Amino acid sequence: MSKREVPASVKDARLIKKRRNQMIKGAIALFKQKGFHRTTTREIAKASGFSIGTLYEYIRQKEDVLYLVCDRIYDEVRERMEKDIDTHQGTLESFKLAIAHYFKVVDELQDEVLVMYQEAKSLSKESLPYVLDKEMQMVGMFENILKQCVDNGVFHLNEQEIRLFAHNIFVLGQMWGFRRWALQKMYTLDEYIEMQTNLLLKGILEKRS
């Protein structure tokens, strides 16, 4: 799935990156507060610190901003996961550490994850498949971890079960962000990580008996 290039009339790559970073930061705050459809490009420009005319030097339409936001969020989550998670050890400890690292990344990027979860559906039919494919790549990281654990005899799972558990882990991490209004009143992050990890392991390890 190829990345959709967002055209800019400015040719300076460093300036494009700088302005779009400002744009993404401002848009995330607005999308969280008002939603994508109720946010105007004028408001995005103001939150980004420049004029509406300047905004349109870096995008062509409002949906471009949402695409850039979702693309950046997935990139940041994936990069942090790749930095912190070892997908090749295939041990029980590495599995537990992977879950903990992922949940902590979601905690650090709560606003971004919430916006992504709520607003990705507003992407165009040309943009949405690319963004969803990036999500599947992150799910794939947990599939690889589970496969390594199976290869090492730590878990006994078939291919279908591996795929489902990988999706479960991914969604449970996101849930800490989009259900935070309830969950964070009941659990600390460490408590949430420990309980969800134990529940996942209970489901996986019970297959041995």
JSON list of C-alpha atoms in Angstrom, two decimals:
[
{"chain": "A", "resi": 1, "resn": "MET", "atom": "CA", "xyz": [0.00, 0.00, 0.00]},
{"chain": "A", "resi": 2, "resn": "SER", "atom": "CA", "xyz": [1.73, 3.18, -1.18]},
{"chain": "A", "resi": 3, "resn": "LYS", "atom": "CA", "xyz": [1.80, 6.42, 0.75]},
{"chain": "A", "resi": 4, "resn": "ARG", "atom": "CA", "xyz": [-0.28, 9.27, -0.66]},
{"chain": "A", "resi": 5, "resn": "GLU", "atom": "CA", "xyz": [1.84, 12.34, -1.17]},
{"chain": "A", "resi": 6, "resn": "VAL", "atom": "CA", "xyz": [0.25, 15.55, 0.06]},
{"chain": "A", "resi": 7, "resn": "PRO", "atom": "CA", "xyz": [1.23, 18.31, -2.39]},
{"chain": "A", "resi": 8, "resn": "ALA", "atom": "CA", "xyz": [2.82, 21.54, -1.18]},
{"chain": "A", "resi": 9, "resn": "SER", "atom": "CA", "xyz": [3.58, 24.69, -3.15]},
{"chain": "A", "resi": 10, "resn": "VAL", "atom": "CA", "xyz": [6.67, 25.26, -0.96]},
{"chain": "A", "resi": 11, "resn": "LYS", "atom": "CA", "xyz": [9.79, 23.42, -2.15]},
{"chain": "A", "resi": 12, "resn": "ASP", "atom": "CA", "xyz": [11.95, 23.61, 0.99]},
{"chain": "A", "resi": 13, "resn": "ALA", "atom": "CA", "xyz": [11.67, 20.12, 2.53]},
{"chain": "A", "resi": 14, "resn": "ARG", "atom": "CA", "xyz": [12.82, 21.29, 5.97]},
{"chain": "A", "resi": 15, "resn": "LEU", "atom": "CA", "xyz": [10.25, 24.07, 6.04]},
{"chain": "A", "resi": 16, "resn": "ILE", "atom": "CA", "xyz": [7.52, 21.69, 4.91]},
{"chain": "A", "resi": 17, "resn": "LYS", "atom": "CA", "xyz": [8.40, 19.33, 7.77]},
{"chain": "A", "resi": 18, "resn": "LYS", "atom": "CA", "xyz": [8.47, 22.18, 10.30]},
{"chain": "A", "resi": 19, "resn": "ARG", "atom": "CA", "xyz": [5.15, 23.69, 9.21]},
{"chain": "A", "resi": 20, "resn": "ARG", "atom": "CA", "xyz": [3.42, 20.33, 9.01]},
{"chain": "A", "resi": 21, "resn": "ASN", "atom": "CA", "xyz": [4.64, 19.44, 12.50]},
{"chain": "A", "resi": 22, "resn": "GLN", "atom": "CA", "xyz": [3.06, 22.68, 13.76]},
{"chain": "A", "resi": 23, "resn": "MET", "atom": "CA", "xyz": [-0.09, 21.88, 11.80]},
{"chain": "A", "resi": 24, "resn": "ILE", "atom": "CA", "xyz": [-0.34, 18.34, 13.18]},
{"chain": "A", "resi": 25, "resn": "LYS", "atom": "CA", "xyz": [0.12, 19.52, 16.78]},
{"chain": "A", "resi": 26, "resn": "GLY", "atom": "CA", "xyz": [-2.55, 22.19, 16.42]},
{"chain": "A", "resi": 27, "resn": "ALA", "atom": "CA", "xyz": [-4.95, 19.88, 14.59]},
{"chain": "A", "resi": 28, "resn": "ILE", "atom": "CA", "xyz": [-4.71, 17.11, 17.21]},
{"chain": "A", "resi": 29, "resn": "ALA", "atom": "CA", "xyz": [-5.83, 19.51, 19.94]},
{"chain": "A", "resi": 30, "resn": "LEU", "atom": "CA", "xyz": [-8.72, 20.77, 17.82]},
{"chain": "A", "resi": 31, "resn": "PHE", "atom": "CA", "xyz": [-9.84, 17.34, 16.59]},
{"chain": "A", "resi": 32, "resn": "LYS", "atom": "CA", "xyz": [-9.85, 16.08, 20.17]},
{"chain": "A", "resi": 33, "resn": "GLN", "atom": "CA", "xyz": [-11.97, 19.02, 21.32]},
{"chain": "A", "resi": 34, "resn": "LYS", "atom": "CA", "xyz": [-14.33, 19.49, 18.36]},
{"chain": "A", "resi": 35, "resn": "GLY", "atom": "CA", "xyz": [-13.90, 16.55, 16.02]},
{"chain": "A", "resi": 36, "resn": "PHE", "atom": "CA", "xyz": [-12.65, 16.65, 12.44]},
{"chain": "A", "resi": 37, "resn": "HIS", "atom": "CA", "xyz": [-15.87, 17.78, 10.75]},
{"chain": "A", "resi": 38, "resn": "ARG", "atom": "CA", "xyz": [-16.55, 20.67, 13.13]},
{"chain": "A", "resi": 39, "resn": "THR", "atom": "CA", "xyz": [-13.00, 22.00, 12.93]},
{"chain": "A", "resi": 40, "resn": "THR", "atom": "CA", "xyz": [-12.31, 24.59, 10.23]},
{"chain": "A", "resi": 41, "resn": "THR", "atom": "CA", "xyz": [-9.08, 25.11, 8.33]},
{"chain": "A", "resi": 42, "resn": "ARG", "atom": "CA", "xyz": [-8.99, 28.65, 9.69]},
{"chain": "A", "resi": 43, "resn": "GLU", "atom": "CA", "xyz": [-8.97, 27.26, 13.22]},
{"chain": "A", "resi": 44, "resn": "ILE", "atom": "CA", "xyz": [-6.21, 24.80, 12.28]},
{"chain": "A", "resi": 45, "resn": "ALA", "atom": "CA", "xyz": [-4.13, 27.64, 10.85]},
{"chain": "A", "resi": 46, "resn": "LYS", "atom": "CA", "xyz": [-4.60, 29.74, 13.99]},
{"chain": "A", "resi": 47, "resn": "ALA", "atom": "CA", "xyz": [-3.70, 26.82, 16.29]},
{"chain": "A", "resi": 48, "resn": "SER", "atom": "CA", "xyz": [-0.62, 26.18, 14.12]},
{"chain": "A", "resi": 49, "resn": "GLY", "atom": "CA", "xyz": [0.56, 29.76, 14.47]},
{"chain": "A", "resi": 50, "resn": "PHE", "atom": "CA", "xyz": [0.19, 30.97, 10.90]},
{"chain": "A", "resi": 51, "resn": "SER", "atom": "CA", "xyz": [-2.35, 32.39, 8.46]},
{"chain": "A", "resi": 52, "resn": "ILE", "atom": "CA", "xyz": [-4.91, 30.49, 6.42]},
{"chain": "A", "resi": 53, "resn": "GLY", "atom": "CA", "xyz": [-2.96, 31.45, 3.29]},
{"chain": "A", "resi": 54, "resn": "THR", "atom": "CA", "xyz": [0.20, 29.88, 4.70]},
{"chain": "A", "resi": 55, "resn": "LEU", "atom": "CA", "xyz": [-1.75, 26.75, 5.64]},
{"chain": "A", "resi": 56, "resn": "TYR", "atom": "CA", "xyz": [-2.76, 26.18, 2.03]},
{"chain": "A", "resi": 57, "resn": "GLU", "atom": "CA", "xyz": [0.87, 26.34, 0.92]},
{"chain": "A", "resi": 58, "resn": "TYR", "atom": "CA", "xyz": [1.33, 22.98, 2.67]},
{"chain": "A", "resi": 59, "resn": "ILE", "atom": "CA", "xyz": [-1.99, 21.23, 1.99]},
{"chain": "A", "resi": 60, "resn": "ARG", "atom": "CA", "xyz": [-4.75, 21.33, -0.61]},
{"chain": "A", "resi": 61, "resn": "GLN", "atom": "CA", "xyz": [-7.78, 20.42, 1.52]},
{"chain": "A", "resi": 62, "resn": "LYS", "atom": "CA", "xyz": [-8.75, 19.85, 5.15]},
{"chain": "A", "resi": 63, "resn": "GLU", "atom": "CA", "xyz": [-8.71, 16.06, 4.73]},
{"chain": "A", "resi": 64, "resn": "ASP", "atom": "CA", "xyz": [-4.98, 16.35, 3.98]},
{"chain": "A", "resi": 65, "resn": "VAL", "atom": "CA", "xyz": [-4.49, 17.51, 7.58]},
{"chain": "A", "resi": 66, "resn": "LEU", "atom": "CA", "xyz": [-6.31, 14.48, 8.98]},
{"chain": "A", "resi": 67, "resn": "TYR", "atom": "CA", "xyz": [-4.26, 12.20, 6.74]},
{"chain": "A", "resi": 68, "resn": "LEU", "atom": "CA", "xyz": [-1.02, 13.79, 7.95]},
{"chain": "A", "resi": 69, "resn": "VAL", "atom": "CA", "xyz": [-2.18, 13.50, 11.56]},
{"chain": "A", "resi": 70, "resn": "CYS", "atom": "CA", "xyz": [-3.02, 9.79, 11.28]},
{"chain": "A", "resi": 71, "resn": "ASP", "atom": "CA", "xyz": [0.14, 9.04, 9.31]},
{"chain": "A", "resi": 72, "resn": "ARG", "atom": "CA", "xyz": [2.31, 10.77, 11.90]},
{"chain": "A", "resi": 73, "resn": "ILE", "atom": "CA", "xyz": [0.62, 9.11, 14.87]},
{"chain": "A", "resi": 74, "resn": "TYR", "atom": "CA", "xyz": [1.03, 5.62, 13.45]},
{"chain": "A", "resi": 75, "resn": "ASP", "atom": "CA", "xyz": [4.65, 6.37, 12.54]},
{"chain": "A", "resi": 76, "resn": "GLU", "atom": "CA", "xyz": [5.42, 7.59, 16.05]},
{"chain": "A", "resi": 77, "resn": "VAL", "atom": "CA", "xyz": [3.77, 4.62, 17.75]},
{"chain": "A", "resi": 78, "resn": "ARG", "atom": "CA", "xyz": [5.51, 2.16, 15.42]},
{"chain": "A", "resi": 79, "resn": "GLU", "atom": "CA", "xyz": [8.93, 3.81, 15.81]},
{"chain": "A", "resi": 80, "resn": "ARG", "atom": "CA", "xyz": [8.68, 3.73, 19.59]},
{"chain": "A", "resi": 81, "resn": "MET", "atom": "CA", "xyz": [7.56, 0.12, 19.50]},
{"chain": "A", "resi": 82, "resn": "GLU", "atom": "CA", "xyz": [10.41, -0.89, 17.19]},
{"chain": "A", "resi": 83, "resn": "LYS", "atom": "CA", "xyz": [12.88, 0.88, 19.46]},
{"chain": "A", "resi": 84, "resn": "ASP", "atom": "CA", "xyz": [11.66, -0.75, 22.67]},
{"chain": "A", "resi": 85, "resn": "ILE", "atom": "CA", "xyz": [10.29, -4.14, 21.64]},
{"chain": "A", "resi": 86, "resn": "ASP", "atom": "CA", "xyz": [12.41, -7.16, 20.73]},
{"chain": "A", "resi": 87, "resn": "THR", "atom": "CA", "xyz": [10.32, -9.33, 18.41]},
{"chain": "A", "resi": 88, "resn": "HIS", "atom": "CA", "xyz": [12.93, -12.10, 18.16]},
{"chain": "A", "resi": 89, "resn": "GLN", "atom": "CA", "xyz": [13.57, -13.38, 21.71]},
{"chain": "A", "resi": 90, "resn": "GLY", "atom": "CA", "xyz": [10.43, -15.48, 21.98]},
{"chain": "A", "resi": 91, "resn": "THR", "atom": "CA", "xyz": [10.47, -15.70, 25.79]},
{"chain": "A", "resi": 92, "resn": "LEU", "atom": "CA", "xyz": [7.70, -15.16, 28.31]},
{"chain": "A", "resi": 93, "resn": "GLU", "atom": "CA", "xyz": [9.58, -12.19, 29.74]},
{"chain": "A", "resi": 94, "resn": "SER", "atom": "CA", "xyz": [10.03, -10.53, 26.34]},
{"chain": "A", "resi": 95, "resn": "PHE", "atom": "CA", "xyz": [6.32, -11.04, 25.63]},
{"chain": "A", "resi": 96, "resn": "LYS", "atom": "CA", "xyz": [5.36, -9.31, 28.89]},
{"chain": "A", "resi": 97, "resn": "LEU", "atom": "CA", "xyz": [7.84, -6.49, 28.28]},
{"chain": "A", "resi": 98, "resn": "ALA", "atom": "CA", "xyz": [6.44, -5.94, 24.77]},
{"chain": "A", "resi": 99, "resn": "ILE", "atom": "CA", "xyz": [2.93, -5.50, 26.14]},
{"chain": "A", "resi": 100, "resn": "ALA", "atom": "CA", "xyz": [4.16, -3.12, 28.85]},
{"chain": "A", "resi": 101, "resn": "HIS", "atom": "CA", "xyz": [6.15, -1.00, 26.38]},
{"chain": "A", "resi": 102, "resn": "TYR", "atom": "CA", "xyz": [3.22, -0.77, 23.97]},
{"chain": "A", "resi": 103, "resn": "PHE", "atom": "CA", "xyz": [0.72, 0.22, 26.67]},
{"chain": "A", "resi": 104, "resn": "LYS", "atom": "CA", "xyz": [3.15, 2.88, 27.95]},
{"chain": "A", "resi": 105, "resn": "VAL", "atom": "CA", "xyz": [3.52, 4.32, 24.46]},
{"chain": "A", "resi": 106, "resn": "VAL", "atom": "CA", "xyz": [-0.26, 4.58, 24.20]},
{"chain": "A", "resi": 107, "resn": "ASP", "atom": "CA", "xyz": [-0.32, 6.27, 27.60]},
{"chain": "A", "resi": 108, "resn": "GLU", "atom": "CA", "xyz": [2.23, 8.86, 26.47]},
{"chain": "A", "resi": 109, "resn": "LEU", "atom": "CA", "xyz": [0.28, 9.51, 23.25]},
{"chain": "A", "resi": 110, "resn": "GLN", "atom": "CA", "xyz": [-3.22, 9.39, 24.69]},
{"chain": "A", "resi": 111, "resn": "ASP", "atom": "CA", "xyz": [-4.57, 12.44, 22.86]},
{"chain": "A", "resi": 112, "resn": "GLU", "atom": "CA", "xyz": [-3.09, 11.28, 19.57]},
{"chain": "A", "resi": 113, "resn": "VAL", "atom": "CA", "xyz": [-4.47, 7.75, 19.92]},
{"chain": "A", "resi": 114, "resn": "LEU", "atom": "CA", "xyz": [-7.91, 9.09, 20.82]},
{"chain": "A", "resi": 115, "resn": "VAL", "atom": "CA", "xyz": [-7.99, 11.33, 17.75]},
{"chain": "A", "resi": 116, "resn": "MET", "atom": "CA", "xyz": [-6.80, 8.49, 15.53]},
{"chain": "A", "resi": 117, "resn": "TYR", "atom": "CA", "xyz": [-9.43, 6.12, 16.90]},
{"chain": "A", "resi": 118, "resn": "GLN", "atom": "CA", "xyz": [-12.27, 8.64, 16.57]},
{"chain": "A", "resi": 119, "resn": "GLU", "atom": "CA", "xyz": [-11.43, 10.37, 13.31]},
{"chain": "A", "resi": 120, "resn": "ALA", "atom": "CA", "xyz": [-9.69, 7.86, 11.00]},
{"chain": "A", "resi": 121, "resn": "LYS", "atom": "CA", "xyz": [-13.13, 6.90, 9.64]},
{"chain": "A", "resi": 122, "resn": "SER", "atom": "CA", "xyz": [-13.34, 10.39, 8.11]},
{"chain": "A", "resi": 123, "resn": "LEU", "atom": "CA", "xyz": [-10.41, 9.73, 5.77]},
{"chain": "A", "resi": 124, "resn": "SER", "atom": "CA", "xyz": [-11.14, 9.41, 2.06]},
{"chain": "A", "resi": 125, "resn": "LYS", "atom": "CA", "xyz": [-11.44, 6.01, 0.41]},
{"chain": "A", "resi": 126, "resn": "GLU", "atom": "CA", "xyz": [-8.04, 6.66, -1.17]},
{"chain": "A", "resi": 127, "resn": "SER", "atom": "CA", "xyz": [-6.32, 7.42, 2.15]},
{"chain": "A", "resi": 128, "resn": "LEU", "atom": "CA", "xyz": [-8.01, 5.04, 4.59]},
{"chain": "A", "resi": 129, "resn": "PRO", "atom": "CA", "xyz": [-6.54, 1.74, 3.24]},
{"chain": "A", "resi": 130, "resn": "TYR", "atom": "CA", "xyz": [-2.99, 3.08, 3.62]},
{"chain": "A", "resi": 131, "resn": "VAL", "atom": "CA", "xyz": [-3.59, 4.15, 7.22]},
{"chain": "A", "resi": 132, "resn": "LEU", "atom": "CA", "xyz": [-5.28, 0.85, 8.10]},
{"chain": "A", "resi": 133, "resn": "ASP", "atom": "CA", "xyz": [-2.37, -1.04, 6.55]},
{"chain": "A", "resi": 134, "resn": "LYS", "atom": "CA", "xyz": [0.01, 0.78, 8.93]},
{"chain": "A", "resi": 135, "resn": "GLU", "atom": "CA", "xyz": [-2.14, -0.41, 11.82]},
{"chain": "A", "resi": 136, "resn": "MET", "atom": "CA", "xyz": [-1.91, -3.97, 10.56]},
{"chain": "A", "resi": 137, "resn": "GLN", "atom": "CA", "xyz": [1.87, -3.65, 10.48]},
{"chain": "A", "resi": 138, "resn": "MET", "atom": "CA", "xyz": [1.85, -2.88, 14.18]},
{"chain": "A", "resi": 139, "resn": "VAL", "atom": "CA", "xyz": [-0.46, -5.81, 14.87]},
{"chain": "A", "resi": 140, "resn": "GLY", "atom": "CA", "xyz": [2.05, -7.85, 12.87]},
{"chain": "A", "resi": 141, "resn": "MET", "atom": "CA", "xyz": [4.75, -7.02, 15.41]},
{"chain": "A", "resi": 142, "resn": "PHE", "atom": "CA", "xyz": [2.76, -8.82, 18.09]},
{"chain": "A", "resi": 143, "resn": "GLU", "atom": "CA", "xyz": [2.08, -11.70, 15.71]},
{"chain": "A", "resi": 144, "resn": "ASN", "atom": "CA", "xyz": [5.84, -12.08, 15.26]},
{"chain": "A", "resi": 145, "resn": "ILE", "atom": "CA", "xyz": [6.43, -12.03, 19.03]},
{"chain": "A", "resi": 146, "resn": "LEU", "atom": "CA", "xyz": [3.76, -14.69, 19.55]},
{"chain": "A", "resi": 147, "resn": "LYS", "atom": "CA", "xyz": [5.16, -16.84, 16.72]},
{"chain": "A", "resi": 148, "resn": "GLN", "atom": "CA", "xyz": [8.62, -16.73, 18.27]},
{"chain": "A", "resi": 149, "resn": "CYS", "atom": "CA", "xyz": [7.14, -17.80, 21.61]},
{"chain": "A", "resi": 150, "resn": "VAL", "atom": "CA", "xyz": [5.35, -20.67, 19.86]},
{"chain": "A", "resi": 151, "resn": "ASP", "atom": "CA", "xyz": [8.56, -21.71, 18.08]},
{"chain": "A", "resi": 152, "resn": "ASN", "atom": "CA", "xyz": [10.36, -21.76, 21.43]},
{"chain": "A", "resi": 153, "resn": "GLY", "atom": "CA", "xyz": [7.65, -23.87, 23.04]},
{"chain": "A", "resi": 154, "resn": "VAL", "atom": "CA", "xyz": [6.55, -21.09, 25.40]},
{"chain": "A", "resi": 155, "resn": "PHE", "atom": "CA", "xyz": [3.01, -20.95, 23.96]},
{"chain": "A", "resi": 156, "resn": "HIS", "atom": "CA", "xyz": [0.89, -23.47, 22.07]},
{"chain": "A", "resi": 157, "resn": "LEU", "atom": "CA", "xyz": [-1.17, -21.51, 19.56]},
{"chain": "A", "resi": 158, "resn": "ASN", "atom": "CA", "xyz": [-2.25, -22.07, 15.97]},
{"chain": "A", "resi": 159, "resn": "GLU", "atom": "CA", "xyz": [-2.12, -19.39, 13.28]},
{"chain": "A", "resi": 160, "resn": "GLN", "atom": "CA", "xyz": [-5.69, -18.22, 13.82]},
{"chain": "A", "resi": 161, "resn": "GLU", "atom": "CA", "xyz": [-5.16, -17.90, 17.55]},
{"chain": "A", "resi": 162, "resn": "ILE", "atom": "CA", "xyz": [-1.91, -15.99, 17.05]},
{"chain": "A", "resi": 163, "resn": "ARG", "atom": "CA", "xyz": [-3.65, -13.46, 14.81]},
{"chain": "A", "resi": 164, "resn": "LEU", "atom": "CA", "xyz": [-6.55, -13.03, 17.25]},
{"chain": "A", "resi": 165, "resn": "PHE", "atom": "CA", "xyz": [-4.31, -12.61, 20.31]},
{"chain": "A", "resi": 166, "resn": "ALA", "atom": "CA", "xyz": [-2.21, -10.04, 18.41]},
{"chain": "A", "resi": 167, "resn": "HIS", "atom": "CA", "xyz": [-5.35, -8.01, 17.66]},
{"chain": "A", "resi": 168, "resn": "ASN", "atom": "CA", "xyz": [-6.47, -8.36, 21.28]},
{"chain": "A", "resi": 169, "resn": "ILE", "atom": "CA", "xyz": [-3.18, -6.91, 22.53]},
{"chain": "A", "resi": 170, "resn": "PHE", "atom": "CA", "xyz": [-3.36, -4.03, 20.08]},
{"chain": "A", "resi": 171, "resn": "VAL", "atom": "CA", "xyz": [-6.94, -3.12, 21.02]},
{"chain": "A", "resi": 172, "resn": "LEU", "atom": "CA", "xyz": [-6.32, -3.48, 24.77]},
{"chain": "A", "resi": 173, "resn": "GLY", "atom": "CA", "xyz": [-3.51, -0.93, 24.46]},
{"chain": "A", "resi": 174, "resn": "GLN", "atom": "CA", "xyz": [-5.73, 1.49, 22.56]},
{"chain": "A", "resi": 175, "resn": "MET", "atom": "CA", "xyz": [-8.50, 0.98, 25.10]},
{"chain": "A", "resi": 176, "resn": "TRP", "atom": "CA", "xyz": [-6.33, 2.62, 27.75]},
{"chain": "A", "resi": 177, "resn": "GLY", "atom": "CA", "xyz": [-6.56, 5.75, 25.60]},
{"chain": "A", "resi": 178, "resn": "PHE", "atom": "CA", "xyz": [-10.14, 5.80, 24.38]},
{"chain": "A", "resi": 179, "resn": "ARG", "atom": "CA", "xyz": [-11.68, 4.47, 27.62]},
{"chain": "A", "resi": 180, "resn": "ARG", "atom": "CA", "xyz": [-9.43, 6.52, 29.87]},
{"chain": "A", "resi": 181, "resn": "TRP", "atom": "CA", "xyz": [-12.36, 8.50, 31.26]},
{"chain": "A", "resi": 182, "resn": "ALA", "atom": "CA", "xyz": [-13.39, 5.31, 33.08]},
{"chain": "A", "resi": 183, "resn": "LEU", "atom": "CA", "xyz": [-10.28, 3.14, 33.35]},
{"chain": "A", "resi": 184, "resn": "GLN", "atom": "CA", "xyz": [-7.98, 5.74, 34.84]},
{"chain": "A", "resi": 185, "resn": "LYS", "atom": "CA", "xyz": [-10.39, 6.29, 37.71]},
{"chain": "A", "resi": 186, "resn": "MET", "atom": "CA", "xyz": [-10.11, 2.61, 38.62]},
{"chain": "A", "resi": 187, "resn": "TYR", "atom": "CA", "xyz": [-6.51, 1.62, 37.81]},
{"chain": "A", "resi": 188, "resn": "THR", "atom": "CA", "xyz": [-3.04, 3.05, 37.59]},
{"chain": "A", "resi": 189, "resn": "LEU", "atom": "CA", "xyz": [-1.20, 2.35, 34.35]},
{"chain": "A", "resi": 190, "resn": "ASP", "atom": "CA", "xyz": [0.95, -0.30, 36.04]},
{"chain": "A", "resi": 191, "resn": "GLU", "atom": "CA", "xyz": [-2.14, -2.00, 37.48]},
{"chain": "A", "resi": 192, "resn": "TYR", "atom": "CA", "xyz": [-3.81, -1.98, 34.08]},
{"chain": "A", "resi": 193, "resn": "ILE", "atom": "CA", "xyz": [-0.73, -3.46, 32.41]},
{"chain": "A", "resi": 194, "resn": "GLU", "atom": "CA", "xyz": [-0.38, -6.18, 35.04]},
{"chain": "A", "resi": 195, "resn": "MET", "atom": "CA", "xyz": [-4.06, -7.17, 34.97]},
{"chain": "A", "resi": 196, "resn": "GLN", "atom": "CA", "xyz": [-4.39, -7.23, 31.20]},
{"chain": "A", "resi": 197, "resn": "THR", "atom": "CA", "xyz": [-1.13, -9.14, 30.80]},
{"chain": "A", "resi": 198, "resn": "ASN", "atom": "CA", "xyz": [-2.25, -11.72, 33.35]},
{"chain": "A", "resi": 199, "resn": "LEU", "atom": "CA", "xyz": [-5.63, -12.13, 31.64]},
{"chain": "A", "resi": 200, "resn": "LEU", "atom": "CA", "xyz": [-3.96, -12.57, 28.25]},
{"chain": "A", "resi": 201, "resn": "LEU", "atom": "CA", "xyz": [-1.51, -15.10, 29.64]},
{"chain": "A", "resi": 202, "resn": "LYS", "atom": "CA", "xyz": [-4.30, -16.98, 31.37]},
{"chain": "A", "resi": 203, "resn": "GLY", "atom": "CA", "xyz": [-6.09, -17.38, 28.06]},
{"chain": "A", "resi": 204, "resn": "ILE", "atom": "CA", "xyz": [-2.93, -18.47, 26.25]},
{"chain": "A", "resi": 205, "resn": "LEU", "atom": "CA", "xyz": [-1.49, -20.80, 28.89]},
{"chain": "A", "resi": 206, "resn": "GLU", "atom": "CA", "xyz": [-4.79, -22.54, 29.63]},
{"chain": "A", "resi": 207, "resn": "LYS", "atom": "CA", "xyz": [-4.45, -24.18, 26.21]},
{"chain": "A", "resi": 208, "resn": "ARG", "atom": "CA", "xyz": [-1.67, -26.34, 27.66]},
{"chain": "A", "resi": 209, "resn": "SER", "atom": "CA", "xyz": [-4.00, -28.08, 30.12]}
]
